[in-house]
Coordinates of C-alpha atoms in Angstrom, one line a residue:
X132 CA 76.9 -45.8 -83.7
X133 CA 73.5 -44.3 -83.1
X134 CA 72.1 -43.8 -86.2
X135 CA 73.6 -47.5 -86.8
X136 CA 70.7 -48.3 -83.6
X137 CA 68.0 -45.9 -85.0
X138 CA 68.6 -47.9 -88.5
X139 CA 67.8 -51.0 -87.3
X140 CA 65.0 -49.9 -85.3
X141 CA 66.5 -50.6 -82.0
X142 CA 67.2 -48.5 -78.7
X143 CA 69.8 -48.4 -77.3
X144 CA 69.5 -47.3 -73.2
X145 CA 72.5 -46.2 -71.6
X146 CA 73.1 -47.6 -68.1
X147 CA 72.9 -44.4 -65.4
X148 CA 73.3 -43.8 -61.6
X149 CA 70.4 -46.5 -60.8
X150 CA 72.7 -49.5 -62.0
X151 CA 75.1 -48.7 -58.9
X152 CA 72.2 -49.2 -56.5
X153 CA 71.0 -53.0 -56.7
X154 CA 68.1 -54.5 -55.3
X155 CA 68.6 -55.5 -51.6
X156 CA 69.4 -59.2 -50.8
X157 CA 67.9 -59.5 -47.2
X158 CA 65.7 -56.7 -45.7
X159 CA 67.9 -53.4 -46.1
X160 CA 71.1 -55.4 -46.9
X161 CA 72.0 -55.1 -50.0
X162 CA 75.3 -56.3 -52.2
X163 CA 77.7 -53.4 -51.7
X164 CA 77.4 -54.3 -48.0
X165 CA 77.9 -57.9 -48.5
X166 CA 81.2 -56.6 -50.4
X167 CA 82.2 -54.2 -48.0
X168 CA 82.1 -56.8 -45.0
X169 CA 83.1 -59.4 -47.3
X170 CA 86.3 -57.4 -48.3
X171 CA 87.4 -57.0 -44.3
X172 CA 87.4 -61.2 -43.9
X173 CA 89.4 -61.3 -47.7
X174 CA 92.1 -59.1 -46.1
X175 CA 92.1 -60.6 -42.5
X176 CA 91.8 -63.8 -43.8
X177 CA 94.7 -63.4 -45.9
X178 CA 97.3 -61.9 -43.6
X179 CA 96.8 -64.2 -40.9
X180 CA 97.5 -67.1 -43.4
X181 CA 100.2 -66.0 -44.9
X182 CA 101.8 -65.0 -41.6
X183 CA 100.8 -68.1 -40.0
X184 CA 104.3 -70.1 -41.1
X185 CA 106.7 -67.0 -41.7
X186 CA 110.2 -68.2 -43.4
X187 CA 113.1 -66.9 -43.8
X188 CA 113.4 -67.8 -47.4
X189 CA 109.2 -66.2 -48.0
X190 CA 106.9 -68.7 -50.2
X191 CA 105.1 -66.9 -53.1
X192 CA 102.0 -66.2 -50.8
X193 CA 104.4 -64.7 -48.0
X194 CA 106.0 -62.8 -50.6
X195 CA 102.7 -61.6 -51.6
X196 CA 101.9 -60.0 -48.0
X197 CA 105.3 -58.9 -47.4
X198 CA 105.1 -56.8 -50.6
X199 CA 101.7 -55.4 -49.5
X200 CA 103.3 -54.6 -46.0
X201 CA 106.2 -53.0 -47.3
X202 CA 103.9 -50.8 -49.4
X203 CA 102.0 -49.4 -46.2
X204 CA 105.0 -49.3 -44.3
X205 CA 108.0 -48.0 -46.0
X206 CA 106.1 -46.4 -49.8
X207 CA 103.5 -44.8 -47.8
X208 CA 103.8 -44.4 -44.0
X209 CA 107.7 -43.4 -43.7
X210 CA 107.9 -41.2 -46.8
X211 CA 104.8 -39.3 -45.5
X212 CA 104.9 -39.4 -41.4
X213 CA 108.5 -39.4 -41.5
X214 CA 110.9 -42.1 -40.0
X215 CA 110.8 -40.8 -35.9
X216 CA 106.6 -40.7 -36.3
X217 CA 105.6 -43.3 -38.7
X218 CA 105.4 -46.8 -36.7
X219 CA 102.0 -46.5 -34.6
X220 CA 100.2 -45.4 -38.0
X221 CA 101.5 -48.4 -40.1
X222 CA 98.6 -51.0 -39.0
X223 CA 96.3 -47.6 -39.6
X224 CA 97.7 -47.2 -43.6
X225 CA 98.5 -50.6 -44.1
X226 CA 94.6 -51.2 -43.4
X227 CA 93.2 -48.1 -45.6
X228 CA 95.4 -49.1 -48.4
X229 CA 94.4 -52.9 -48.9
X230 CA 90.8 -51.8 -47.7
X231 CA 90.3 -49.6 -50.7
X232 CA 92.0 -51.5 -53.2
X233 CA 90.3 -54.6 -52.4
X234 CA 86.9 -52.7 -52.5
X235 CA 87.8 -51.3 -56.0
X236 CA 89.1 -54.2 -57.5
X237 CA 85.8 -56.2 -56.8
X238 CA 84.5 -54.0 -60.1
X239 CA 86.6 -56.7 -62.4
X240 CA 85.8 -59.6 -60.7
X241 CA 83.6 -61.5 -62.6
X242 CA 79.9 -61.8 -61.3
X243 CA 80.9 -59.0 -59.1
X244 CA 81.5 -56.6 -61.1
X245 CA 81.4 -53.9 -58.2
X246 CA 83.6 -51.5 -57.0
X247 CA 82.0 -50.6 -53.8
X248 CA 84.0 -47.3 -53.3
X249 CA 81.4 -46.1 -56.0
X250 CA 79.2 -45.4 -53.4
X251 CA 80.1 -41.8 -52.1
X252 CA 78.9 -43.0 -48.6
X253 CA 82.1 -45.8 -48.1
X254 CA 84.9 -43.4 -49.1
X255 CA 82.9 -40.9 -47.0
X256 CA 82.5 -43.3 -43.9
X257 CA 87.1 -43.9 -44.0
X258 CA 88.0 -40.5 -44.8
X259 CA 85.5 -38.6 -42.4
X260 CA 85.1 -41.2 -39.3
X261 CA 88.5 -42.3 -39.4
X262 CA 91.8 -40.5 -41.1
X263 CA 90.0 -37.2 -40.2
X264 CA 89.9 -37.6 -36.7
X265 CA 93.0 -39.7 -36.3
X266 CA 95.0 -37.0 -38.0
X267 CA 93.6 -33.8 -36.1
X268 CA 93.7 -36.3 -32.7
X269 CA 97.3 -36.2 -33.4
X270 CA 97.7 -32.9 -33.9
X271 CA 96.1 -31.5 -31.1
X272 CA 98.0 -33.9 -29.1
X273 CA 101.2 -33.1 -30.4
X274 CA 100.8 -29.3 -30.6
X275 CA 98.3 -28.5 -28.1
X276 CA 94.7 -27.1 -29.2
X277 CA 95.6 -23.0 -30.0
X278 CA 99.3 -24.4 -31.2
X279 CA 97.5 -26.8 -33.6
X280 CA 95.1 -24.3 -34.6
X281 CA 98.1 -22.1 -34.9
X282 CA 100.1 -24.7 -36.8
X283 CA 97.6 -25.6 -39.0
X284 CA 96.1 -21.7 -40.3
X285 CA 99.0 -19.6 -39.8
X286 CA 102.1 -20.0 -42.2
X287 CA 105.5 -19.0 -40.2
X288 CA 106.4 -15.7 -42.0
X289 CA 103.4 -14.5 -43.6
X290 CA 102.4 -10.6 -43.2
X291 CA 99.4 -9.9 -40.7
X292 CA 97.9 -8.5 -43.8
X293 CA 97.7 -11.8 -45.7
X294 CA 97.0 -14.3 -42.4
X295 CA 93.5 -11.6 -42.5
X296 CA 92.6 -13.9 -45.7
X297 CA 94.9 -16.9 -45.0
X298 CA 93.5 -17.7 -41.7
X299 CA 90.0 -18.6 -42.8
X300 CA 91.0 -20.4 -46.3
X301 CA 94.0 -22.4 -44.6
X302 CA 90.9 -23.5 -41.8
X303 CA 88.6 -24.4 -44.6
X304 CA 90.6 -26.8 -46.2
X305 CA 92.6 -28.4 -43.2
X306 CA 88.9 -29.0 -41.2
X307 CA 86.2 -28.9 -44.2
X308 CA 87.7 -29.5 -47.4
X309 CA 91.0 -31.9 -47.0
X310 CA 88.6 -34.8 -45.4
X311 CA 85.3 -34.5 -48.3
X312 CA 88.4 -34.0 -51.2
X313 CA 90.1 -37.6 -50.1
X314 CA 86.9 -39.6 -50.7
X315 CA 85.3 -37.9 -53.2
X316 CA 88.6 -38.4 -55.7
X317 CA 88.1 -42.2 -55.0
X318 CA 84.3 -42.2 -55.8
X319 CA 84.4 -40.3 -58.8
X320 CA 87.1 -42.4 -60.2
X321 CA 85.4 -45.6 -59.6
X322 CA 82.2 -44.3 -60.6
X323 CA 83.1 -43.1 -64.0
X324 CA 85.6 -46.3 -64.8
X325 CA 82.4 -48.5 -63.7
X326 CA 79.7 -46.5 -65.7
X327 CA 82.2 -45.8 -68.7
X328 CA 82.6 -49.7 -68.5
X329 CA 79.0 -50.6 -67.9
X330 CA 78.4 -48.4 -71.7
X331 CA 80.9 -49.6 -73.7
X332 CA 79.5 -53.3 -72.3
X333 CA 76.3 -53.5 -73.0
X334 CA 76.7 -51.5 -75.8
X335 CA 78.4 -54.3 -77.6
X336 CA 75.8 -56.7 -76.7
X337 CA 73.1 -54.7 -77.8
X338 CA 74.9 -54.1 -81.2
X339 CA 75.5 -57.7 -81.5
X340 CA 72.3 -58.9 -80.0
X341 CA 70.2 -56.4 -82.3
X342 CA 70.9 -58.3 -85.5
X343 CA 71.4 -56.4 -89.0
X344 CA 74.2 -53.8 -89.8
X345 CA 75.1 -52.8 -85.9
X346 CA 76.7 -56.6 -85.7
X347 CA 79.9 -55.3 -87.5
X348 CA 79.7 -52.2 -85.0
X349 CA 79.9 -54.1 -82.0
X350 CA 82.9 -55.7 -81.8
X351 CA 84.5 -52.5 -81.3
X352 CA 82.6 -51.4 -78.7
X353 CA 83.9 -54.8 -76.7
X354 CA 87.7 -53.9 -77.7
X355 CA 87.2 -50.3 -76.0
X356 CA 86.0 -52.2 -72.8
X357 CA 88.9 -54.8 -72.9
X358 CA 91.0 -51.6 -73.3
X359 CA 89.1 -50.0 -70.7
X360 CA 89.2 -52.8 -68.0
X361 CA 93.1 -53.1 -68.3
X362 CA 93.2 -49.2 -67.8
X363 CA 90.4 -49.4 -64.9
X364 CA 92.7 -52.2 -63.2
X365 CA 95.1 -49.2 -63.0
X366 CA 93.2 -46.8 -62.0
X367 CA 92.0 -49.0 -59.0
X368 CA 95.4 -49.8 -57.7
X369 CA 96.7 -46.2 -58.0
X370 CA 93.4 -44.8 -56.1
X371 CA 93.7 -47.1 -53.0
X372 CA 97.5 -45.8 -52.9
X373 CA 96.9 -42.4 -53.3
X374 CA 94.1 -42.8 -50.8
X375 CA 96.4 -44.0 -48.2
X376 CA 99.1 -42.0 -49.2
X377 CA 97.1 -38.9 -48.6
X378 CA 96.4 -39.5 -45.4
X379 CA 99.8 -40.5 -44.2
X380 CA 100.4 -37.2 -45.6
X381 CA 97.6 -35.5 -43.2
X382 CA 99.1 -37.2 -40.4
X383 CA 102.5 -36.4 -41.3
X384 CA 101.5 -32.9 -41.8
X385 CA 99.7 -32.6 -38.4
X386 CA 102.8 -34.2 -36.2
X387 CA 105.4 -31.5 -38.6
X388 CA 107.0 -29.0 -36.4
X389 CA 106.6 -26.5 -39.0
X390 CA 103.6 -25.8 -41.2

């Protein structure tokens, strides 16, 4: 494909990391905080409608929040908290999940065309102001500080000799790592999906724009992005879950009697 460019004496540039930082709108606002704020009326908006004439026979839209309920609820909260812990941290998943999926699926929308979780600082903002210290709150609470501390570095059963090395790894992950880990897998995945779909997009209409031989060239690079946006729709949906999922799994780890 790029000699097919060079040949017709055109140049092809390939978008980079300053097409995920637009101009701003308004002073220092700029889109992705539009989205972001935009995003929290989409999902409040849509909950209190569909909730606003509950049957017991549900309507499509009713159907449509109940789904998404029983998704934060029973999918994620239950199977990771546990059924005698889970309730008070439903509203808590339930509100991470459709957060980041809404978020990521603004990057098919059309004149969007934005995920805003491809900014590190969002993902960063959830997983390190919120999940992180709801789900060491907890602990703490629940365990006490040394217990938790206990709980958290010190695998029941493990010799002195190993806990020496243990210790500081296992208090690593739980207070550095675990938190940094959750929203840098949602970044990097909507960063690459965006950028991978950003190429293959303009690609095609520089090969079709640029006249001569790259015209016959360019309808495959559009076929890879069709491809690509069906695969990036999946992408998106299974991020948001595994985000939430994860930290039900934090909290559910913290509240665990054993380690």
């Amino acid at each position: 494909m790029t000699s097919l460019v060079l040949a017709s004496g055109g140049e092809f540039v390939a978008p980079g990391v300053k097409d995920f930082f637009p101009p701003a709108i308004f002073g220092s606002v700029d889109k992705p905080m539009v989205l972001l704020v935009l995003s929290v009326i989409i999902i409040g908006t849509f909950f209190i409608v569909a909730t606003r004439n509950l049957k017991l026979v549900p309507g499509k839209f009713q159907f449509a929040a109940e789904s998404v309920y029983d998704i934060g609820r029973n999918s994620i909260a239950r199977e990771q908290i546990g059924g005698k812990d889970f309730k008070p941290f439903v509203p808590l998943i339930l509100t991470v999940f459709t957060f980041v999926l809404v978020n990521n699926l603004y990057g098919l929308i059309p004149f969007i065309q934005f995920p805003t979780m491809s900014h590190i600082g969002f993902p960063l903002a959830v997983s390190v102001l919120v999940i992180y210290p709801v789900y060491h709150y907890v602990g703490f609470k629940r365990h006490g500080f040394v217990g938790y501390l206990k709980h958290s570095t010190m695998p029941p059963g493990a010799p002195w000799f190993v806990l020496i090395l243990l210790i500081p790894i296992e208090f690593f992950q739980k207070f550095l790592l675990n938190p940094l880990t959750l929203a840098i897998r949602v970044f990097a995945a909507m960063f690459a999906g965006h950028l991978l779909l950003l190429v293959f997009t303009l690609a095609g209409e520089f090969l079709l724009l640029n006249g001569g031989v790259t015209v016959v060239v360019a309808p495959i690079a559009f076929l890879f992005a069709i491809a690509l946006t069906f695969l990036e729709a999946l992408i998106m949906v299974l991020q948001a879950y595994i985000f939430a999922l994860l930290s039900a799994n934090y909290i559910g780890a913290a509240l665990a009697e054993e380690h």
